[in-house]
Tab-separated table of C-alpha atoms in Angstrom:
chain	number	residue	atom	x	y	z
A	1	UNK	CA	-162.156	130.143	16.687
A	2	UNK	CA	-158.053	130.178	17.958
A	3	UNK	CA	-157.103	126.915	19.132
A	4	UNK	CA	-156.298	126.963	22.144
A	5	UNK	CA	-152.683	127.497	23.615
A	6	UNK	CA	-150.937	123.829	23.955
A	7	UNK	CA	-147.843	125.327	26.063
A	8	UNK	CA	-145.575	128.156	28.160
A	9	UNK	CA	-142.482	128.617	28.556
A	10	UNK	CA	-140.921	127.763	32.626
A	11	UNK	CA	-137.952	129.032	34.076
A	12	UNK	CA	-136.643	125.066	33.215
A	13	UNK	CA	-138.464	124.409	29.834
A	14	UNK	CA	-142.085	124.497	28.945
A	15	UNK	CA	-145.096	123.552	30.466
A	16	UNK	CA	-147.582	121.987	28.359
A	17	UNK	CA	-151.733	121.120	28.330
A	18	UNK	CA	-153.009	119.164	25.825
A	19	UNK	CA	-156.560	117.990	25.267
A	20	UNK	CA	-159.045	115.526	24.551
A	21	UNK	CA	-158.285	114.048	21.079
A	22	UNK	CA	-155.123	115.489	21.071
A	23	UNK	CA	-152.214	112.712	20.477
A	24	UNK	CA	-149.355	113.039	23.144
A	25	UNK	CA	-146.270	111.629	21.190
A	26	UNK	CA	-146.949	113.898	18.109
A	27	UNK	CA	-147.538	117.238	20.024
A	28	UNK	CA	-144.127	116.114	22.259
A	29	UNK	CA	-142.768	115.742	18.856
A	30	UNK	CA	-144.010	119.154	17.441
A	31	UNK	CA	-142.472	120.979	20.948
A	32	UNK	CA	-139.029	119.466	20.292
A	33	UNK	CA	-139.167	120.814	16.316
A	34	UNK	CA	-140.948	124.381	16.963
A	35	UNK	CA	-138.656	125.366	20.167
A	36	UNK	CA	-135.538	123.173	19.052
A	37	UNK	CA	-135.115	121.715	22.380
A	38	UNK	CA	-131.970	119.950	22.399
A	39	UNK	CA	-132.847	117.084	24.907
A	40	UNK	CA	-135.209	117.512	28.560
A	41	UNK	CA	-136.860	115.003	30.940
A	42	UNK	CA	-140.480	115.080	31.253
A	43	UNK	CA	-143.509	114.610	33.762
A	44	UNK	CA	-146.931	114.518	33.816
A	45	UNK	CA	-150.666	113.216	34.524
A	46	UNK	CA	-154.087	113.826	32.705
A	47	UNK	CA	-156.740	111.755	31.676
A	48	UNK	CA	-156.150	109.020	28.691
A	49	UNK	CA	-158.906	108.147	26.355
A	50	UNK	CA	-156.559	105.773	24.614
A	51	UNK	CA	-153.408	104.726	25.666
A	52	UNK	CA	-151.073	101.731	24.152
A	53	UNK	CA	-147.911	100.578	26.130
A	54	UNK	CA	-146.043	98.088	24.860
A	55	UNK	CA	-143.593	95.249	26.264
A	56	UNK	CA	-140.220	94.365	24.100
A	57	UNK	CA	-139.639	91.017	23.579
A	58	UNK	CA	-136.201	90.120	22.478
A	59	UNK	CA	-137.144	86.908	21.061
A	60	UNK	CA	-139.292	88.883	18.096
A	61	UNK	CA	-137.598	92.033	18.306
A	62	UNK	CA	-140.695	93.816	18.904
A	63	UNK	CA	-143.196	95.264	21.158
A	64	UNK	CA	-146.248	93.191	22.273
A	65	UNK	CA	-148.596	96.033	22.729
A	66	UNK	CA	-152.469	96.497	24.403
A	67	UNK	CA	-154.774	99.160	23.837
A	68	UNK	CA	-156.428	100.705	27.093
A	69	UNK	CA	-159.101	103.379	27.318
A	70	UNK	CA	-160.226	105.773	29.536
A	71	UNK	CA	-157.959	105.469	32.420
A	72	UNK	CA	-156.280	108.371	34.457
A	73	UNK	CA	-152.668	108.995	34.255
A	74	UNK	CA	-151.470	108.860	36.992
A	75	UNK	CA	-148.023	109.698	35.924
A	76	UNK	CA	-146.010	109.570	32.741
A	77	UNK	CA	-142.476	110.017	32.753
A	78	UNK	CA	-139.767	110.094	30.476
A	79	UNK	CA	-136.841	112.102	28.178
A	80	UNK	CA	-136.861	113.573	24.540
A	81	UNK	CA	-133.613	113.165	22.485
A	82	UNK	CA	-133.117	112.480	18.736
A	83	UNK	CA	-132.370	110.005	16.858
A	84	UNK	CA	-131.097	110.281	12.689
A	85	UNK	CA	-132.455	114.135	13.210
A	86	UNK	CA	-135.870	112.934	14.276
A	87	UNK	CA	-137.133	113.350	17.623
A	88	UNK	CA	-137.293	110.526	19.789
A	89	UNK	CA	-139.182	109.802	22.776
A	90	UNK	CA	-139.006	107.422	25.470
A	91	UNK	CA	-141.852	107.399	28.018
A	92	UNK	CA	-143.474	105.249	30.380
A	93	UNK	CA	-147.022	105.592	32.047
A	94	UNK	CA	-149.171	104.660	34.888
A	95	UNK	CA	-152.828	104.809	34.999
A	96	UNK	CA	-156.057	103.795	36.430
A	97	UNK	CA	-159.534	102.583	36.283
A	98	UNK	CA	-162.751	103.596	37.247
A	99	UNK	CA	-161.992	101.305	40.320
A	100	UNK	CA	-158.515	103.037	40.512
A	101	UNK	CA	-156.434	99.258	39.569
A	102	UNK	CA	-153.447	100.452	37.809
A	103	UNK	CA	-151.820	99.411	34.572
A	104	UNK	CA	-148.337	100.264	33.438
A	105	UNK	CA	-145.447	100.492	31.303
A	106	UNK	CA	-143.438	101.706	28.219
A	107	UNK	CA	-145.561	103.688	26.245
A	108	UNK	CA	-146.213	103.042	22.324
A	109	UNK	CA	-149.186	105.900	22.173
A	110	UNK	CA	-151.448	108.245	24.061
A	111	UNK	CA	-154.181	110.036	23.173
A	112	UNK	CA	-156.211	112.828	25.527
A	113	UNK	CA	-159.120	112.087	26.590
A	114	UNK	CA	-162.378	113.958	28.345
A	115	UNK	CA	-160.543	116.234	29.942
A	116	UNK	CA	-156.774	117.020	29.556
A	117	UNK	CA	-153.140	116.099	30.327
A	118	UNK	CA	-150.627	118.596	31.809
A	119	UNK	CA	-146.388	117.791	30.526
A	120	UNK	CA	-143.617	119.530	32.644
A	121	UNK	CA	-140.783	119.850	29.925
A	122	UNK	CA	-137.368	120.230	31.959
A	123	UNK	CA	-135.160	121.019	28.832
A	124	UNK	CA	-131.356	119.987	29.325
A	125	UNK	CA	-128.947	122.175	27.304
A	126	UNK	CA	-126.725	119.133	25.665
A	127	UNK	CA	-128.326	117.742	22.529
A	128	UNK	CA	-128.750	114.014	23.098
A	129	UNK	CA	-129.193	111.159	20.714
A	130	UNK	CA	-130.541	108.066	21.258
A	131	UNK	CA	-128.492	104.573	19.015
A	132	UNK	CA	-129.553	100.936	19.407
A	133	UNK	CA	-126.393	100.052	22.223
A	134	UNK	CA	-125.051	96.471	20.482
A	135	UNK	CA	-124.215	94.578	23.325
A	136	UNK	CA	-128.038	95.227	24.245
A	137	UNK	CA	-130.248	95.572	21.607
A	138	UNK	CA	-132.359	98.600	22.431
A	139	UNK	CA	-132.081	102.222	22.009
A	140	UNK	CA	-130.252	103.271	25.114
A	141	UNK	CA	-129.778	107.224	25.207
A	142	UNK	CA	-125.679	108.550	24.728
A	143	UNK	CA	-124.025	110.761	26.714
B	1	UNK	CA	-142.071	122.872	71.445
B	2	UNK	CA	-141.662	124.296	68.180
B	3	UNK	CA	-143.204	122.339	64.847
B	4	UNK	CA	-140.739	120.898	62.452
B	5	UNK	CA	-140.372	123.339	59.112
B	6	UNK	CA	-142.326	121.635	56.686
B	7	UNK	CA	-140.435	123.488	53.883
B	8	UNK	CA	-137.624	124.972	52.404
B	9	UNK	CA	-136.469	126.946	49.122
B	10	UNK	CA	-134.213	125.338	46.766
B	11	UNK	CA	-133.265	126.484	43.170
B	12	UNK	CA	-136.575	126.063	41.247
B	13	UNK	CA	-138.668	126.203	43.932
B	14	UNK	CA	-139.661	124.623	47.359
B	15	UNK	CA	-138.766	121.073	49.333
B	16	UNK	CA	-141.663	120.268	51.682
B	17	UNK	CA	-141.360	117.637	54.229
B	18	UNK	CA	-144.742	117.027	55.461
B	19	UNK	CA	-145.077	114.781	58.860
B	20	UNK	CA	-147.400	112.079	60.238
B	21	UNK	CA	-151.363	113.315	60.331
B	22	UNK	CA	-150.570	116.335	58.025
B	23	UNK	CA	-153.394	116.983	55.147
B	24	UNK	CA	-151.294	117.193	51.852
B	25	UNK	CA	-153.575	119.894	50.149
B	26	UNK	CA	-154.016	121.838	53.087
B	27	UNK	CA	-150.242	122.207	53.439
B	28	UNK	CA	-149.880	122.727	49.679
B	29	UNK	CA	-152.653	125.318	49.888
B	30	UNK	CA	-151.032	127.058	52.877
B	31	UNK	CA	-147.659	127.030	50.974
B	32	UNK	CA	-149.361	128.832	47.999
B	33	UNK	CA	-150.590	131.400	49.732
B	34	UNK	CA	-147.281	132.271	51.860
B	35	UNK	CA	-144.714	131.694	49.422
B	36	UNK	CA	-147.458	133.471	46.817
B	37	UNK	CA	-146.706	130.882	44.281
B	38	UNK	CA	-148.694	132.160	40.677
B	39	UNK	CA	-148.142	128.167	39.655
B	40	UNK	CA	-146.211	125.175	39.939
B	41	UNK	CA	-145.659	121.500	39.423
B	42	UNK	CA	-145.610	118.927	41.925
B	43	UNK	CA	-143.807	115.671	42.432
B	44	UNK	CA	-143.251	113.242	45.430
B	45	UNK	CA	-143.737	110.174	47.728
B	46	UNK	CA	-144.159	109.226	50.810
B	47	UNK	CA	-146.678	107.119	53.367
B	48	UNK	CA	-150.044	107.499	52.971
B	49	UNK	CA	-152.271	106.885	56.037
B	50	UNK	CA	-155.333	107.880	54.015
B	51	UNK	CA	-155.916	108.366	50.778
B	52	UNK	CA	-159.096	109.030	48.856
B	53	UNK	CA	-158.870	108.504	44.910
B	54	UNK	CA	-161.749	109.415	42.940
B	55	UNK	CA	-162.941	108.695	39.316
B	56	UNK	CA	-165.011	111.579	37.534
B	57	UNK	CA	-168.703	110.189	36.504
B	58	UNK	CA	-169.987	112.778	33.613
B	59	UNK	CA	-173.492	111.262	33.626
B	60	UNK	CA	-173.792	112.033	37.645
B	61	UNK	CA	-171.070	114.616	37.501
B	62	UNK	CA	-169.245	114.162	40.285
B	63	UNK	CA	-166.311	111.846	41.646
B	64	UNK	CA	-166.942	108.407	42.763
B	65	UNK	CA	-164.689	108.173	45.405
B	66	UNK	CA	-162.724	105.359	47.934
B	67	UNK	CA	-160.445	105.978	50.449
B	68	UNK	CA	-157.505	103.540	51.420
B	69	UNK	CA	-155.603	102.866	54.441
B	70	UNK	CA	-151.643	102.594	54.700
B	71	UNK	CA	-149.573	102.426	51.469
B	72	UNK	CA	-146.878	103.722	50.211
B	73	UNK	CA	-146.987	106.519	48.492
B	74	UNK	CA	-145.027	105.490	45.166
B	75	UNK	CA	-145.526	108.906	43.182
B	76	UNK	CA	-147.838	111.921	43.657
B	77	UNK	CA	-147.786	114.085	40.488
B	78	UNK	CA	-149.751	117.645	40.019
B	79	UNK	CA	-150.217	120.961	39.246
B	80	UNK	CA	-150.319	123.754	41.477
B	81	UNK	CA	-152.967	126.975	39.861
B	82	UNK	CA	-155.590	129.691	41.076
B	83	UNK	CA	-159.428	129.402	40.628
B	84	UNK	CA	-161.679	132.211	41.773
B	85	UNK	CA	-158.637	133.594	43.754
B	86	UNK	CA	-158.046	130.403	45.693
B	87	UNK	CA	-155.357	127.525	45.459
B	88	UNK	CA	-156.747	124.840	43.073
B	89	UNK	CA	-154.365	121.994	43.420
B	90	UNK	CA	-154.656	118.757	40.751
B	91	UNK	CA	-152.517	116.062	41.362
B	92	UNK	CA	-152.762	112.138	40.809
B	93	UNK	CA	-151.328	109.073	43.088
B	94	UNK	CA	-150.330	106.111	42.550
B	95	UNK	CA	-149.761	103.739	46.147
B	96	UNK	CA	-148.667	100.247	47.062
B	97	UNK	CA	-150.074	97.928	50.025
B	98	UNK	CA	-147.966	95.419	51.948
B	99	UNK	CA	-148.280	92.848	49.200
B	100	UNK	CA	-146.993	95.363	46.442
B	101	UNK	CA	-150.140	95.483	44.624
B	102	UNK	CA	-150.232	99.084	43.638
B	103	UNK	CA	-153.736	101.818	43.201
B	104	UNK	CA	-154.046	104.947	41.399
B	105	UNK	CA	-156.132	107.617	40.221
B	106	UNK	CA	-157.313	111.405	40.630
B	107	UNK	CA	-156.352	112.199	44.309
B	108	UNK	CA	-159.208	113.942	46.587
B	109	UNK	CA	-157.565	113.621	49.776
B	110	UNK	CA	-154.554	112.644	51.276
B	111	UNK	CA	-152.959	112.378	54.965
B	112	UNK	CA	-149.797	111.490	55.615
B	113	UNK	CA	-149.244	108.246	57.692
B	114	UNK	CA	-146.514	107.186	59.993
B	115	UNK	CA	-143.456	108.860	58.367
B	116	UNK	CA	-143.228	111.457	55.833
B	117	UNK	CA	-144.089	112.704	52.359
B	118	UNK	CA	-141.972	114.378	50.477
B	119	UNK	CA	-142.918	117.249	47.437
B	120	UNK	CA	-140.977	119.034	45.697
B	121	UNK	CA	-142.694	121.997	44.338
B	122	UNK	CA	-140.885	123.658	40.654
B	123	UNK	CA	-142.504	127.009	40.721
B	124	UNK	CA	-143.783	128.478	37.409
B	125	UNK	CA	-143.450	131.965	37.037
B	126	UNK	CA	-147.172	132.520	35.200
B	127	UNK	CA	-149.931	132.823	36.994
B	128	UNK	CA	-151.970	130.404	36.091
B	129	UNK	CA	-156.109	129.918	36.612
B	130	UNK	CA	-157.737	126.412	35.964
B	131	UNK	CA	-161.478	126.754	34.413
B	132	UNK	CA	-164.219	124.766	33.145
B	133	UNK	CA	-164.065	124.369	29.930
B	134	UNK	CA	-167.641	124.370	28.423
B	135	UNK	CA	-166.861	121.689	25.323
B	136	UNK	CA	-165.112	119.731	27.943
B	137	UNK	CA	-167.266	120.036	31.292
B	138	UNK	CA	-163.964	119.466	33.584
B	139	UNK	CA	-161.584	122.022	34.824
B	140	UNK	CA	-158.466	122.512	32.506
B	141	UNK	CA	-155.312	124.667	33.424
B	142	UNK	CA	-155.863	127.457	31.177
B	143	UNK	CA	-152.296	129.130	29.666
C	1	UNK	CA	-112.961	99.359	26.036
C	2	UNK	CA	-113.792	102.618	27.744
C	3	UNK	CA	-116.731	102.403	29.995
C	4	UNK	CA	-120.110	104.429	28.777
C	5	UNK	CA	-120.192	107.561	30.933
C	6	UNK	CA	-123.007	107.309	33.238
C	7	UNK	CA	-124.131	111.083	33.951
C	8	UNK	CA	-123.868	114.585	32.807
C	9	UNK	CA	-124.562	117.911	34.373
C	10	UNK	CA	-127.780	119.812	33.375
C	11	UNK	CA	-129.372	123.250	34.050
C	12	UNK	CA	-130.912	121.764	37.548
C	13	UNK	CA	-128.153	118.994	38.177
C	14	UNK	CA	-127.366	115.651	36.795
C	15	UNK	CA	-128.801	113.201	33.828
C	16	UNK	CA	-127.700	109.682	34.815
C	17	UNK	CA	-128.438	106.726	32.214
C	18	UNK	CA	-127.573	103.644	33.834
C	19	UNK	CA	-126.885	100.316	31.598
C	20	UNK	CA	-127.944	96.584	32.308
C	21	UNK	CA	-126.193	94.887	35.669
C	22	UNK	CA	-125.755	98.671	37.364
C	23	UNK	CA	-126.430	98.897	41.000
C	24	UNK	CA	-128.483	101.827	40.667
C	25	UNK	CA	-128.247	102.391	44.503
C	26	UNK	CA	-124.375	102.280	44.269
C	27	UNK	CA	-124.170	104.604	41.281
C	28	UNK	CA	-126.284	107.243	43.394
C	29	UNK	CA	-124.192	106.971	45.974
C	30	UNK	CA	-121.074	107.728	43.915
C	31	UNK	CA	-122.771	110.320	41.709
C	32	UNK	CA	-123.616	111.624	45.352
C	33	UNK	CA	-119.796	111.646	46.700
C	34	UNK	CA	-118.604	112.446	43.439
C	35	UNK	CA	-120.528	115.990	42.879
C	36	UNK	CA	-120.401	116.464	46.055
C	37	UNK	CA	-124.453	116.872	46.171
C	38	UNK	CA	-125.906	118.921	49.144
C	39	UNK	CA	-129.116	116.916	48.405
C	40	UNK	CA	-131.211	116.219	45.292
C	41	UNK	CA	-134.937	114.921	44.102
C	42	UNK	CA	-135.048	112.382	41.309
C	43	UNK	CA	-137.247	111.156	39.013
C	44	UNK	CA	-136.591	108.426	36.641
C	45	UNK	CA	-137.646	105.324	34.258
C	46	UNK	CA	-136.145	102.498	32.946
C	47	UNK	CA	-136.223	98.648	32.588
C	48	UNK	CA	-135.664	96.603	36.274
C	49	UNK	CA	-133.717	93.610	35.971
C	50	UNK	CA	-134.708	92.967	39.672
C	51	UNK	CA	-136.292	95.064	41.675
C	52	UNK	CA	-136.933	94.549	45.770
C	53	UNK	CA	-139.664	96.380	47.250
C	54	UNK	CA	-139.410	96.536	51.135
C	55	UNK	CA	-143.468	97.239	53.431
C	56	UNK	CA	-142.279	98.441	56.922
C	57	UNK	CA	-143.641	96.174	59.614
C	58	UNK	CA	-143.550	98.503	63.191
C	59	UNK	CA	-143.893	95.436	65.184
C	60	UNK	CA	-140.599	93.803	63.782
C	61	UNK	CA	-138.989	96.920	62.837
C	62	UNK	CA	-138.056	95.787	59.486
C	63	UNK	CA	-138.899	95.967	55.979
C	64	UNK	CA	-141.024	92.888	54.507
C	65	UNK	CA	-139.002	92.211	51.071
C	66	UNK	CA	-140.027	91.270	48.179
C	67	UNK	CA	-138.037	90.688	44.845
C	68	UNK	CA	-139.192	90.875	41.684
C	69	UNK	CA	-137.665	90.183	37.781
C	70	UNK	CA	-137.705	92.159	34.336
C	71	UNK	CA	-140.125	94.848	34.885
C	72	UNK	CA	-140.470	97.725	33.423
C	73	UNK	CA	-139.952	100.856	36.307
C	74	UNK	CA	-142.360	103.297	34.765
C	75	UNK	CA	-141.678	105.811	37.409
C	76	UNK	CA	-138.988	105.867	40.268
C	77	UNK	CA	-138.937	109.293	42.969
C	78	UNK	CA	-137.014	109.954	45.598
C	79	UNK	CA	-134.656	112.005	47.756
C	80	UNK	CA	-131.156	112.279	47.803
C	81	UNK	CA	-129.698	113.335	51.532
C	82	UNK	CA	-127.042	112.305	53.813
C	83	UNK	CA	-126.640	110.452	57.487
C	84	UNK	CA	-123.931	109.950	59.520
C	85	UNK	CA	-121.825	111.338	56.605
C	86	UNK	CA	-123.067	108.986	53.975
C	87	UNK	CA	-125.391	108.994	51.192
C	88	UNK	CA	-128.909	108.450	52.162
C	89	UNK	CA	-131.382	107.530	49.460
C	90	UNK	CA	-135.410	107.710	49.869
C	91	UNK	CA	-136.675	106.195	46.714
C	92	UNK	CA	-140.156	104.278	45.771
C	93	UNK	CA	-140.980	102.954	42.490
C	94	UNK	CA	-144.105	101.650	40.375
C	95	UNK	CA	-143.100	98.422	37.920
C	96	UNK	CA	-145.432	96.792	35.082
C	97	UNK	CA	-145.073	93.144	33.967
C	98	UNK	CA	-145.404	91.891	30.711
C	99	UNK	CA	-148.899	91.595	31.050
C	100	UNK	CA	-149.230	95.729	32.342
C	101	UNK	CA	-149.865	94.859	35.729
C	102	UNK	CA	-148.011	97.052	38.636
C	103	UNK	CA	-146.396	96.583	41.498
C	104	UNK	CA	-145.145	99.678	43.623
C	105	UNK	CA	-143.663	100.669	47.033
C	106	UNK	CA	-140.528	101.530	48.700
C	107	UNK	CA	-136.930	100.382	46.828
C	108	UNK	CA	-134.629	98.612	48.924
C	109	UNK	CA	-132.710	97.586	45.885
C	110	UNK	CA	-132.761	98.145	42.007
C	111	UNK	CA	-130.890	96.326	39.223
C	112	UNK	CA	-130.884	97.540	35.299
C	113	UNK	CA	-132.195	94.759	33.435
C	114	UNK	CA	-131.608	94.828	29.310
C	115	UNK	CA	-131.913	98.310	28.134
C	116	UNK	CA	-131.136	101.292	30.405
C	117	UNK	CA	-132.716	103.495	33.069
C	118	UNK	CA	-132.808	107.071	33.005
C	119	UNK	CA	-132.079	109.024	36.204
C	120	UNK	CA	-132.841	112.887	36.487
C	121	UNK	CA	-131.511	114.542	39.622
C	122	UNK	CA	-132.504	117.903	40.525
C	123	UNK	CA	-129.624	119.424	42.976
C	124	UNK	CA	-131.039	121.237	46.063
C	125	UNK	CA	-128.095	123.753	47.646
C	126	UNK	CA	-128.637	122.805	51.399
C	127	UNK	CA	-126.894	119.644	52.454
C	128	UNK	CA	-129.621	117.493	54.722
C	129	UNK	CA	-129.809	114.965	56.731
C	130	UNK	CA	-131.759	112.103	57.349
C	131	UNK	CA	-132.630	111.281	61.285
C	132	UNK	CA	-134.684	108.891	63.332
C	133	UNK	CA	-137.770	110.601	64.534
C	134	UNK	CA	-138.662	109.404	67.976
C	135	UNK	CA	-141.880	110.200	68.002
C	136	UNK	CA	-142.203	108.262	64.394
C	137	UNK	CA	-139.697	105.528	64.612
C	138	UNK	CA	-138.724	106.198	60.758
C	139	UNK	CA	-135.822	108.707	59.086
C	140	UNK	CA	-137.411	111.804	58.452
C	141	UNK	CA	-135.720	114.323	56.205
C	142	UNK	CA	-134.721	117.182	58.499
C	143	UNK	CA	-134.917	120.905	56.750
């Protein structure tokens, strides 16, 4: 059996669907590779059987992070750009319950859950890296 | 007295500019169908007067649904596609009461409130159908 | 020290990544006067130093604040248009804490906190305005 199509391409970029079990960051990941898109902004919603944000504390110099499942996304948004030739990906989420409370914030993982997760890739033409900024601390994109 | 335009075309696609008492998906359905749009993604905001979220039970398969009064429409994400010839629109929300406190989820209906809501609609060249997908049991854009 | 350059063009319009202390009103604005933009939708993310939301009370006629510190904005939207020949910005946002809870409505002011926040603004050809609606008593986007 063919796997299923993850993504077209749009006048601006790609569109993508992923599905259940399928993990968001590496897919993004395998887009920016396969189609060597040199930076874009992205948008989307689906449903998340597992999703991780994450909250930076400056004191540790590191992410506290909690695990969440099955919530719908009710919007993720964010930009691709590259960092020491790896893609790198900075997205942040929204999403709710079953009584439609919402949770939200920078995004450490996401995996698909029952049902899927539609990405609007709006690819910019400049190839953008992202470098820890001193005076700051954190990976701030350069222009 | 004439009625306001409630769109216009821009570069990648369409601005809408829907008014107090307007039903979001009916005017998204009505702009498919004039502008013949094969797909599209949707973003926006706006005031909400209603709003009906609903959260997909697989054991009773259907939404369980709740509809809320008056908030702000913070984002409204989605994906305009055919089914059986007609507009199939998904989008999420998420919306914010006059305490801040915000809601989210799978939208089901939507009605402007006192103000405006406004989409902007990035067409997508492909025509694109949503069906159920049997492993799945939901409705997944198919590309 | 040269300043970090705050935007560059894309396919659609503008990238803006704004840096900790930026006004991210004011550097609209100027982007705005600047490029001369017609009008624009954005979408963006990023990390609020503060934040003030604004609920619009009808009886008063003015916007209930409220302020809010270090959140992370995991989704902003909004319009760019003009009135009375100046910038007029329509923007509502959705902010986590460090504990993942959100807070959302309409921005009436928005301060980078430490990190960045990532603007996208989509260019729409036709310059609009924003006017007073009599028989809503808000600024509607005229098209």
């Amino acid at each position: 059996m063919t796997e299923p199509r993850r993504h077209i391409a749009t006048q601006t970029g790609f569109l993508m669907v992923l599905r259940q079990g399928d993990d968001v960051f590496a897919r993004l990941e395998a887009l920016m590779r396969e189609e060597a898109i040199p930076s874009a902004f992205i948008a989307g919603l689906g449903f998340a059987g597992h999703v991780t944000f994450g909250f930076f504390d400056y004191e540790k110099k590191e992410y506290a992070p909690k695990t969440m499942h099955n919530l719908e996304l009710t919007n993720l948004t964010g930009t691709l750009a590259w960092k020491d030739g790896k893609p790198s990906i900075h997205a942040h989420g929204t999403a709710g319950d079953d009584s439609f409370r919402t949770f939200g914030g920078h995004l450490l993982a996401l995996e698909v859950g029952r049902g899927s997760l539609e990405i609007s890739v709006t690819v910019i033409p400049t190839r953008l890296e992202r470098a820890v900024d001193p005076g700051i601390g954190a990976n701030v994109l350069q222009l």
